């Protein structure tokens, strides 16, 4: 049984069919990188995985339990699926430390002292121990995104979803965020990553999933996809990058 499973997932926005019978399994400890042209359904797939969007067909399962069941406990589900967005979404009136401790204390009921200690450990893990008392407007975009990663990790999730987390950053700040993600991958975190960073995809990804027109059109190891893609769509996509 895979950790995260998408089976014949369909999603519509009005008349627009955004996800079309998507089948995808993510194994525990795996880094699955989703790439593809804009509008191919990559971000929508991630948003469906933690019920930010509802699907209209198929099923999504975590540890064998249905995520898409209307009776599923969404709040409990989101404790097990961490998500980091393109925009940082930090609380501007709270310090980095307070941003990271908020969910464990409010949602999980963890006592403030232990939540604070764990938050300090997480901020150190993302290279921001010296910025724990800084407010978001005192941090660079890359630093804010690393706080957002620490905040998601604070819930001790089973899987982490990353939705184009570097696309809003200045180029010189991209590397510091990718380095954190690389470290998480080395530690065995299960990750589903939507990105345009092909160097990261090639180096860190265990699998490359190419989406186009709402479908998975190729699913290959990085050495296969980048050297000799199996599909014409994969070859076409790569030709536009080179």
XYZ file of N, CA and C in Angstrom:
726
model
N 0.834 -1.195 0.000
C 0.000 0.000 0.000
C 0.873 1.250 0.000
N 0.616 2.134 -0.939
C 1.367 3.387 -1.010
C 0.905 4.323 0.097
N 1.765 5.274 0.458
C 1.402 6.238 1.501
C 0.287 7.163 1.022
N 0.442 7.708 -0.186
C -0.547 8.626 -0.748
C -0.950 8.100 -2.123
N -2.263 7.932 -2.324
C -2.755 7.327 -3.557
C -3.842 8.198 -4.192
N -3.680 8.452 -5.472
C -4.709 9.109 -6.273
C -5.242 8.068 -7.257
N -6.535 7.815 -7.228
C -7.124 6.807 -8.108
C -8.253 7.415 -8.918
N -8.040 7.500 -10.228
C -9.057 7.999 -11.171
C -9.664 9.326 -10.679
N -8.784 10.259 -10.286
C -9.238 11.533 -9.715
C -9.680 12.486 -10.824
N -10.871 13.032 -10.659
C -11.409 14.020 -11.589
C -11.798 15.282 -10.837
N -11.496 16.418 -11.456
C -11.812 17.706 -10.860
C -12.302 18.667 -11.945
N -13.398 19.341 -11.660
C -13.948 20.342 -12.574
C -13.987 21.697 -11.878
N -13.714 22.738 -12.644
C -14.050 24.104 -12.239
C -15.125 24.569 -13.209
N -16.383 24.485 -12.763
C -17.473 24.787 -13.682
C -17.491 23.766 -14.803
N -17.390 24.254 -16.038
C -17.396 23.358 -17.204
C -15.994 22.850 -17.549
N -14.983 23.433 -16.914
C -13.602 23.089 -17.260
C -13.154 21.839 -16.517
N -12.734 20.832 -17.266
C -12.269 19.566 -16.708
C -10.772 19.690 -16.428
N -10.405 19.895 -15.170
C -9.036 20.248 -14.803
C -8.165 19.015 -14.539
N -8.712 18.008 -13.872
C -8.014 16.747 -13.631
C -8.824 15.624 -14.250
N -8.164 14.787 -15.045
C -8.862 13.783 -15.840
C -8.312 12.384 -15.527
N -9.034 11.670 -14.671
C -8.670 10.282 -14.348
C -7.207 10.149 -13.933
N -6.789 10.986 -12.989
C -5.386 10.966 -12.553
C -5.140 9.786 -11.618
N -4.186 8.951 -11.988
C -3.698 7.855 -11.143
C -2.256 8.173 -10.754
N -1.992 8.167 -9.447
C -0.636 8.458 -8.979
C -0.478 7.896 -7.573
N 0.604 7.156 -7.349
C 0.920 6.628 -6.023
C 2.258 7.184 -5.569
N 2.314 7.608 -4.307
C 3.555 8.113 -3.719
C 3.927 7.197 -2.557
N 5.126 6.630 -2.622
C 5.567 5.703 -1.584
C 6.172 6.462 -0.403
N 6.165 5.813 0.740
C 6.751 6.432 1.932
C 8.236 6.688 1.710
N 8.681 7.896 2.051
C 10.083 8.270 1.892
C 10.464 8.701 0.493
N 9.497 8.757 -0.401
C 9.773 9.082 -1.797
C 9.610 10.577 -2.053
N 10.420 11.088 -2.969
C 10.260 12.462 -3.456
C 9.723 12.372 -4.879
N 8.469 12.729 -5.031
C 7.800 12.685 -6.328
C 7.660 14.118 -6.828
N 8.282 14.430 -7.946
C 8.296 15.785 -8.480
C 7.345 15.867 -9.674
N 6.399 16.799 -9.587
C 5.423 16.987 -10.660
C 5.819 18.216 -11.470
N 5.973 18.024 -12.768
C 6.325 19.128 -13.656
C 5.306 19.170 -14.792
N 5.377 20.225 -15.575
C 4.474 20.343 -16.708
C 4.154 21.787 -17.007
N 3.522 22.037 -18.142
C 3.192 23.414 -18.524
C 2.141 24.020 -17.603
N 2.042 25.346 -17.623
C 1.017 26.026 -16.841
C -0.362 25.553 -17.273
N -1.252 25.397 -16.289
C -2.603 24.971 -16.604
C -2.779 23.481 -16.778
N -1.739 22.708 -16.425
C -1.829 21.262 -16.632
C -2.499 20.536 -15.471
N -2.760 21.246 -14.357
C -3.444 20.645 -13.217
C -2.552 20.290 -12.050
N -1.267 20.685 -12.117
C -0.299 20.295 -11.081
C -0.705 20.822 -9.696
N -0.900 22.120 -9.589
C -1.237 22.714 -8.296
C -2.608 22.262 -7.816
N -3.546 22.101 -8.735
C -4.885 21.638 -8.356
C -4.805 20.255 -7.721
N -3.944 19.387 -8.256
C -3.789 18.049 -7.694
C -3.326 18.122 -6.243
N -2.359 18.993 -5.952
C -1.888 19.153 -4.580
C -2.988 19.684 -3.676
N -3.742 20.648 -4.174
C -4.802 21.248 -3.361
C -5.924 20.237 -3.081
N -6.124 19.303 -3.987
C -7.103 18.247 -3.743
C -6.608 17.277 -2.667
N -5.283 17.139 -2.554
C -4.717 16.173 -1.614
C -4.954 16.553 -0.165
N -5.186 17.835 0.113
C -5.530 18.187 1.496
C -6.883 18.890 1.587
N -7.722 18.624 0.599
C -9.119 19.047 0.588
C -9.299 20.554 0.540
N -8.296 21.282 0.031
C -8.537 22.688 -0.284
C -9.452 22.787 -1.494
N -9.438 21.748 -2.308
C -10.377 21.616 -3.420
C -11.033 20.241 -3.303
N -12.318 20.175 -3.613
C -13.032 18.908 -3.595
C -12.994 18.280 -4.989
N -12.848 16.963 -5.024
C -12.843 16.271 -6.309
C -14.268 15.841 -6.673
N -14.495 15.638 -7.962
C -15.811 15.229 -8.432
C -15.850 13.775 -8.909
N -14.743 13.067 -8.750
C -14.711 11.665 -9.129
C -13.404 11.034 -8.712
N -13.447 9.736 -8.441
C -12.252 9.037 -8.013
C -12.068 9.086 -6.512
N -10.855 8.769 -6.065
C -10.583 8.725 -4.635
C -9.120 9.072 -4.370
N -8.889 9.714 -3.225
C -7.533 9.997 -2.743
C -7.417 9.359 -1.366
N -6.336 8.608 -1.144
C -6.157 7.913 0.129
C -4.799 8.241 0.750
N -4.779 8.354 2.061
C -3.547 8.508 2.840
C -3.488 7.361 3.829
N -2.406 6.587 3.775
C -2.293 5.396 4.627
C -3.508 4.494 4.475
N -4.033 4.418 3.261
C -5.161 3.543 3.002
C -6.519 4.101 3.378
N -6.542 5.272 4.029
C -7.807 5.880 4.443
C -8.220 6.955 3.445
N -9.495 6.999 3.127
C -9.985 7.936 2.123
C -9.905 9.370 2.615
N -9.260 10.215 1.828
C -9.243 11.654 2.069
C -10.498 12.293 1.491
N -10.962 11.739 0.378
C -12.053 12.358 -0.368
C -13.433 12.019 0.187
N -13.488 11.132 1.188
C -14.761 10.816 1.828
C -15.314 12.081 2.486
N -16.567 12.468 2.162
C -17.144 13.690 2.756
C -17.170 13.662 4.281
N -17.159 12.463 4.872
C -17.200 12.349 6.334
C -15.813 12.364 6.974
N -14.775 12.439 6.159
C -13.413 12.467 6.711
C -13.206 13.739 7.533
N -12.457 13.615 8.618
C -12.155 14.746 9.498
C -11.061 15.595 8.838
N -11.469 16.715 8.245
C -10.519 17.535 7.476
C -9.410 18.074 8.369
N -9.751 18.522 9.562
C -8.733 19.100 10.442
C -7.690 18.061 10.842
N -8.153 16.854 11.138
C -7.201 15.797 11.491
C -6.358 15.420 10.276
N -7.000 15.392 9.118
C -6.298 15.085 7.881
C -5.166 16.075 7.625
N -5.453 17.350 7.798
C -4.453 18.374 7.494
C -3.302 18.388 8.478
N -3.478 17.734 9.624
C -2.351 17.578 10.529
C -1.347 16.578 9.965
N -1.810 15.694 9.094
C -0.966 14.624 8.564
C -0.409 14.959 7.190
N -0.940 16.019 6.577
C -0.459 16.426 5.256
C -0.039 17.891 5.338
N 1.260 18.138 5.408
C 1.758 19.512 5.452
C 1.792 20.105 4.054
N 1.497 21.392 3.957
C 1.538 22.033 2.639
C 2.219 23.387 2.733
N 3.101 23.641 1.780
C 3.795 24.919 1.677
C 3.445 25.516 0.319
N 3.012 26.775 0.339
C 2.482 27.418 -0.850
C 3.509 28.356 -1.490
N 3.147 28.836 -2.662
C 3.978 29.826 -3.350
C 4.088 31.102 -2.520
N 2.958 31.545 -1.967
C 2.975 32.703 -1.060
C 3.177 32.199 0.364
N 3.842 32.965 1.181
C 4.318 32.469 2.470
C 3.186 32.332 3.490
N 2.202 33.253 3.440
C 1.028 33.181 4.322
C 1.382 33.178 5.804
N 2.445 33.876 6.177
C 2.778 33.980 7.599
C 1.911 35.055 8.256
N 1.674 34.891 9.557
C 0.949 35.929 10.295
C 1.896 37.103 10.528
N 1.595 38.285 9.964
C 2.559 39.393 10.021
C 2.794 39.939 11.428
N 1.830 39.731 12.326
C 1.954 40.289 13.682
C 2.593 39.301 14.659
N 3.066 38.178 14.132
C 3.698 37.185 14.996
C 5.137 36.942 14.539
N 6.011 36.655 15.483
C 7.407 36.375 15.155
C 7.509 35.019 14.454
N 8.695 34.749 13.933
C 8.924 33.453 13.293
C 8.610 32.320 14.263
N 9.088 32.455 15.499
C 8.843 31.423 16.512
C 7.354 31.265 16.782
N 6.640 32.377 16.900
C 5.203 32.320 17.172
C 4.427 31.726 16.000
N 4.873 32.008 14.778
C 4.226 31.416 13.612
C 4.337 29.896 13.635
N 5.485 29.402 14.080
C 5.709 27.953 14.076
C 4.993 27.263 15.234
N 4.851 27.936 16.364
C 4.226 27.311 17.538
C 2.694 27.381 17.507
N 2.130 28.224 16.681
C 0.684 28.473 16.740
C -0.150 27.209 16.522
N 0.084 26.499 15.418
C -0.752 25.327 15.115
C -0.587 24.199 16.138
N 0.635 23.850 16.563
C 0.742 22.774 17.561
C -0.005 23.079 18.863
N -0.014 24.346 19.275
C -0.702 24.685 20.525
C -2.214 24.806 20.330
N -2.636 25.430 19.227
C -4.069 25.669 19.013
C -4.794 24.438 18.475
N -4.141 23.711 17.584
C -4.807 22.586 16.924
C -4.555 21.277 17.662
N -3.298 21.039 18.040
C -2.958 19.779 18.700
C -3.049 19.858 20.221
N -3.168 21.083 20.750
C -3.271 21.231 22.196
C -1.969 20.991 22.932
N -0.862 21.135 22.236
C 0.445 20.926 22.867
C 0.732 22.067 23.837
N 1.382 21.768 24.952
C 1.680 22.835 25.910
C 2.713 23.788 25.317
N 2.610 25.056 25.731
C 3.387 26.128 25.114
C 4.882 25.903 25.218
N 5.329 25.357 26.340
C 6.764 25.178 26.553
C 7.364 24.167 25.574
N 6.731 23.013 25.447
C 7.274 22.001 24.537
C 7.115 22.425 23.081
N 6.010 23.126 22.750
C 5.823 23.615 21.380
C 6.907 24.624 21.021
N 7.262 25.472 21.991
C 8.301 26.477 21.756
C 9.654 25.817 21.546
N 9.947 24.776 22.336
C 11.221 24.085 22.194
C 11.316 23.391 20.839
N 10.222 22.754 20.425
C 10.216 22.081 19.125
C 10.328 23.089 17.984
N 9.677 24.248 18.155
C 9.747 25.294 17.129
C 11.177 25.798 16.971
N 11.871 25.958 18.078
C 13.275 26.389 18.013
C 14.120 25.356 17.264
N 13.852 24.090 17.529
C 14.578 23.021 16.838
C 14.300 23.065 15.334
N 13.043 23.291 14.975
C 12.670 23.341 13.557
C 13.273 24.559 12.865
N 13.273 25.695 13.530
C 13.878 26.893 12.939
C 15.381 26.699 12.745
N 16.002 26.001 13.677
C 17.422 25.678 13.508
C 17.604 24.733 12.320
N 16.660 23.818 12.160
C 16.717 22.843 11.068
C 16.652 23.519 9.700
N 15.934 24.640 9.610
C 15.844 25.366 8.338
C 16.807 26.552 8.295
N 17.747 26.603 9.254
C 18.804 27.613 9.234
C 18.388 28.986 9.707
N 17.392 29.054 10.612
C 16.871 30.359 11.026
C 16.824 30.531 12.545
N 17.685 29.840 13.252
C 17.653 29.963 14.712
C 17.913 31.401 15.160
N 18.718 32.137 14.411
C 19.029 33.520 14.788
C 17.890 34.484 14.497
N 16.898 34.043 13.717
C 15.787 34.917 13.339
C 14.480 34.563 14.054
N 14.545 33.794 15.130
C 13.317 33.300 15.769
C 12.435 34.429 16.294
N 13.027 35.550 16.689
C 12.234 36.654 17.235
C 11.927 37.725 16.185
N 12.266 37.461 14.932
C 12.005 38.428 13.862
C 10.583 38.275 13.339
N 10.019 39.406 12.921
C 8.702 39.407 12.295
C 8.863 39.210 10.787
N 7.814 38.727 10.102
C 7.938 38.464 8.669
C 8.487 39.626 7.851
N 8.084 40.860 8.204
C 8.563 41.996 7.395
C 10.036 42.304 7.628
N 10.644 41.612 8.579
C 12.077 41.762 8.817
C 12.882 40.652 8.140
N 12.189 39.761 7.456
C 12.835 38.613 6.830
C 12.780 38.722 5.312
N 13.760 38.135 4.645
C 13.729 38.061 3.188
C 12.658 37.056 2.757
N 12.343 37.063 1.475
C 11.373 36.102 0.972
C 11.801 34.666 1.210
N 13.085 34.396 0.996
C 13.590 33.047 1.224
C 13.491 32.636 2.685
N 13.768 33.573 3.581
C 13.650 33.287 5.004
C 12.193 33.053 5.399
N 11.297 33.855 4.848
C 9.873 33.656 5.151
C 9.400 32.280 4.672
N 9.874 31.878 3.506
C 9.450 30.576 2.998
C 10.004 29.450 3.866
N 11.197 29.634 4.398
C 11.754 28.612 5.290
C 10.991 28.555 6.610
N 10.511 29.700 7.092
C 9.632 29.689 8.268
C 8.343 28.924 7.951
N 7.817 29.145 6.753
C 6.597 28.436 6.348
C 6.821 26.922 6.310
N 8.007 26.493 5.873
C 8.331 25.069 5.872
C 8.403 24.551 7.308
N 9.071 25.306 8.185
C 9.147 24.904 9.595
C 7.760 24.820 10.216
N 6.892 25.756 9.854
C 5.524 25.753 10.387
C 4.776 24.486 9.956
N 4.939 24.081 8.702
C 4.282 22.855 8.234
C 4.858 21.625 8.926
N 6.173 21.606 9.146
C 6.819 20.474 9.805
C 6.417 20.355 11.271
N 5.997 21.466 11.876
C 5.656 21.470 13.298
C 4.483 20.545 13.618
N 3.689 20.213 12.614
C 2.555 19.309 12.832
C 2.963 17.840 12.655
N 4.243 17.608 12.393
C 4.777 16.258 12.219
C 3.985 15.482 11.166
N 3.920 16.021 9.946
C 3.072 15.409 8.914
C 3.655 14.115 8.363
N 2.782 13.300 7.773
C 3.207 12.074 7.104
C 3.793 12.372 5.733
N 3.293 13.434 5.109
C 3.751 13.800 3.771
C 3.746 15.316 3.667
N 4.684 15.848 2.895
C 4.764 17.294 2.672
C 4.472 17.605 1.208
N 3.584 18.566 0.979
C 3.254 19.042 -0.353
C 3.892 20.412 -0.561
N 4.605 20.585 -1.656
C 5.259 21.853 -1.980
C 4.726 22.351 -3.319
N 4.051 23.503 -3.295
C 3.414 24.017 -4.503
C 4.180 25.220 -5.050
N 5.140 24.955 -5.921
C 5.931 26.010 -6.571
C 6.455 27.023 -5.541
N 7.099 26.503 -4.507
C 7.446 27.332 -3.354
C 8.565 28.330 -3.637
N 9.266 28.181 -4.758
C 10.340 29.131 -5.055
C 9.973 30.128 -6.157
N 8.797 29.992 -6.747
C 8.487 30.786 -7.942
C 8.279 32.268 -7.637
N 7.995 32.616 -6.379
C 7.804 34.022 -6.030
C 9.074 34.665 -5.479
N 10.173 33.912 -5.444
C 11.405 34.401 -4.833
C 12.342 35.012 -5.861
N 13.133 35.976 -5.409
C 14.226 36.477 -6.239
C 15.198 35.322 -6.501
N 15.820 35.298 -7.679
C 16.674 34.151 -8.040
C 17.743 33.815 -7.015
N 18.323 34.827 -6.373
C 19.416 34.539 -5.446
C 18.923 33.910 -4.139
N 17.601 33.900 -3.916
C 17.047 33.329 -2.688
C 16.504 31.913 -2.900
N 16.438 31.483 -4.142
C 15.849 30.178 -4.446
C 16.664 29.047 -3.818
N 17.982 29.161 -3.913
C 18.855 28.084 -3.459
C 18.691 27.744 -1.995
N 18.486 28.758 -1.146
C 18.402 28.484 0.287
C 17.149 27.674 0.630
N 16.078 27.883 -0.112
C 14.848 27.106 0.109
C 15.015 25.691 -0.436
N 15.595 25.566 -1.628
C 15.823 24.235 -2.204
C 16.772 23.417 -1.343
N 17.739 24.076 -0.713
C 18.663 23.354 0.168
C 17.917 22.716 1.340
N 16.949 23.442 1.899
C 16.143 22.896 2.996
C 15.342 21.691 2.509
N 14.743 21.820 1.331
C 13.960 20.715 0.778
C 14.845 19.508 0.491
N 16.049 19.775 0.025
C 17.018 18.697 -0.225
C 17.332 17.964 1.074
N 17.539 18.721 2.139
C 17.829 18.114 3.441
C 16.666 17.256 3.927
N 15.445 17.747 3.736
C 14.269 16.972 4.139
C 14.204 15.654 3.374
N 14.517 15.714 2.085
C 14.510 14.496 1.274
C 15.546 13.503 1.789
N 16.723 13.995 2.153
C 17.777 13.116 2.661
C 17.385 12.493 3.998
N 16.532 13.189 4.756
C 16.071 12.670 6.054
C 14.917 11.685 5.902
N 14.451 11.493 4.656
C 13.415 10.498 4.419
C 11.995 11.021 4.423
N 11.820 12.339 4.372
C 10.475 12.896 4.331
C 9.798 12.554 3.001
N 8.569 12.101 3.058
C 7.785 11.868 1.848
C 7.334 13.217 1.306
N 7.620 13.476 0.030
C 7.374 14.803 -0.531
C 6.739 14.689 -1.909
N 5.732 15.520 -2.131
C 5.127 15.681 -3.444
C 5.346 17.136 -3.825
N 6.160 17.361 -4.861
C 6.691 18.691 -5.155
C 6.296 19.131 -6.557
N 5.583 20.248 -6.646
C 5.341 20.898 -7.934
C 6.389 21.993 -8.085
N 7.169 21.942 -9.152
C 8.245 22.922 -9.307
C 8.608 23.128 -10.770
N 9.212 24.300 -11.038
C 9.810 24.576 -12.341
C 11.332 24.462 -12.272
N 11.849 24.094 -11.101
C 13.299 23.999 -10.902
C 13.783 22.625 -11.368
N 14.212 22.551 -12.629
C 14.563 21.264 -13.207
C 15.834 20.670 -12.597
N 16.760 21.523 -12.159
C 17.965 21.014 -11.502
C 17.614 20.275 -10.223
N 16.715 20.860 -9.437
C 16.250 20.210 -8.208
C 15.532 18.908 -8.540
N 14.645 18.957 -9.542
C 13.878 17.770 -9.928
C 14.815 16.626 -10.295
N 15.844 16.951 -11.045
C 16.774 15.921 -11.526
C 17.631 15.361 -10.398
N 18.048 16.231 -9.489
C 18.977 15.810 -8.445
C 18.283 15.146 -7.267
N 17.119 15.648 -6.879
C 16.484 15.223 -5.633
C 15.310 14.271 -5.868
N 14.629 14.413 -7.002
C 13.441 13.602 -7.246
C 13.762 12.118 -7.413
N 12.914 11.279 -6.819
C 12.983 9.845 -7.081
C 12.190 9.503 -8.336
N 11.145 10.300 -8.576
C 10.321 10.116 -9.767
C 9.950 11.476 -10.330
N 9.865 11.532 -11.647
C 9.389 12.725 -12.334
C 8.037 12.388 -12.959
N 7.030 13.162 -12.585
C 5.690 12.983 -13.136
C 5.386 14.198 -14.004
N 5.187 13.956 -15.283
C 4.849 15.030 -16.211
C 3.336 15.059 -16.394
N 2.749 16.234 -16.116
C 1.321 16.418 -16.344
C 1.105 17.364 -17.520
N 0.055 17.096 -18.280
C -0.344 17.966 -19.383
C -1.838 17.767 -19.613
N -2.544 18.869 -19.779
C -3.982 18.814 -20.074
C -4.746 17.989 -19.043
N -4.360 18.123 -17.778
C -5.100 17.463 -16.709
C -4.814 15.999 -16.510
N -3.811 15.473 -17.207
C -3.495 14.051 -17.114
C -2.017 13.837 -16.776
N -1.727 12.678 -16.190
C -0.340 12.232 -16.052
C 0.056 11.583 -17.373
N 1.029 12.181 -18.058
C 1.415 11.661 -19.372
C 2.743 10.911 -19.338
N 3.509 11.109 -18.257
C 4.746 10.331 -18.110
C 5.108 10.256 -16.637
N 5.606 9.104 -16.226
C 6.000 8.868 -14.837
C 7.263 8.014 -14.889
N 8.414 8.662 -14.659
C 9.698 7.978 -14.875
C 10.713 8.403 -13.827
N 11.753 7.595 -13.588
C 12.891 8.051 -12.797
C 13.550 9.239 -13.499
N 14.182 10.146 -12.752
C 14.764 11.336 -13.385
C 15.794 11.025 -14.453
N 16.605 9.966 -14.239
C 17.634 9.654 -15.232
C 17.011 9.214 -16.551
N 15.822 8.627 -16.489
C 15.121 8.236 -17.711
C 14.462 9.453 -18.348
N 13.729 10.221 -17.537
C 12.973 11.335 -18.104
C 13.895 12.366 -18.754
N 14.972 12.732 -18.083
C 15.809 13.812 -18.599
C 16.770 13.357 -19.701
N 17.053 12.054 -19.764
C 17.958 11.558 -20.798
C 17.217 10.997 -22.009
N 16.109 10.319 -21.744
C 15.398 9.667 -22.843
C 13.927 9.496 -22.481
N 13.158 10.599 -22.503
C 11.744 10.506 -22.130
C 11.006 9.494 -23.005
N 10.037 8.819 -22.366
C 9.352 7.722 -23.041
C 8.254 8.194 -23.987
N 7.780 9.433 -23.787
C 6.640 9.905 -24.570
C 7.028 11.098 -25.439
N 6.286 11.301 -26.501
C 6.497 12.473 -27.352
C 6.224 13.750 -26.576
N 5.229 13.702 -25.675
C 4.910 14.894 -24.874
C 6.076 15.256 -23.961
N 6.734 14.234 -23.412
C 7.912 14.476 -22.580
C 9.046 15.077 -23.374
N 9.275 14.560 -24.578
C 10.323 15.107 -25.450
C 10.021 16.556 -25.841
N 8.743 16.833 -26.114
C 8.351 18.179 -26.468
C 8.556 19.153 -25.316
N 8.196 18.719 -24.108
C 8.354 19.566 -22.925
C 9.827 19.875 -22.687
N 10.678 18.858 -22.754
C 12.105 19.073 -22.530
C 12.727 19.958 -23.588
N 12.267 19.836 -24.829
C 12.853 20.628 -25.924
C 12.650 22.127 -25.705
N 11.580 22.475 -24.988
C 11.308 23.895 -24.729
C 12.117 24.432 -23.553
N 12.699 23.519 -22.780
C 13.528 23.950 -21.653
C 14.974 24.131 -22.056
N 15.385 23.445 -23.104
C 16.813 23.426 -23.482
C 17.111 24.436 -24.566
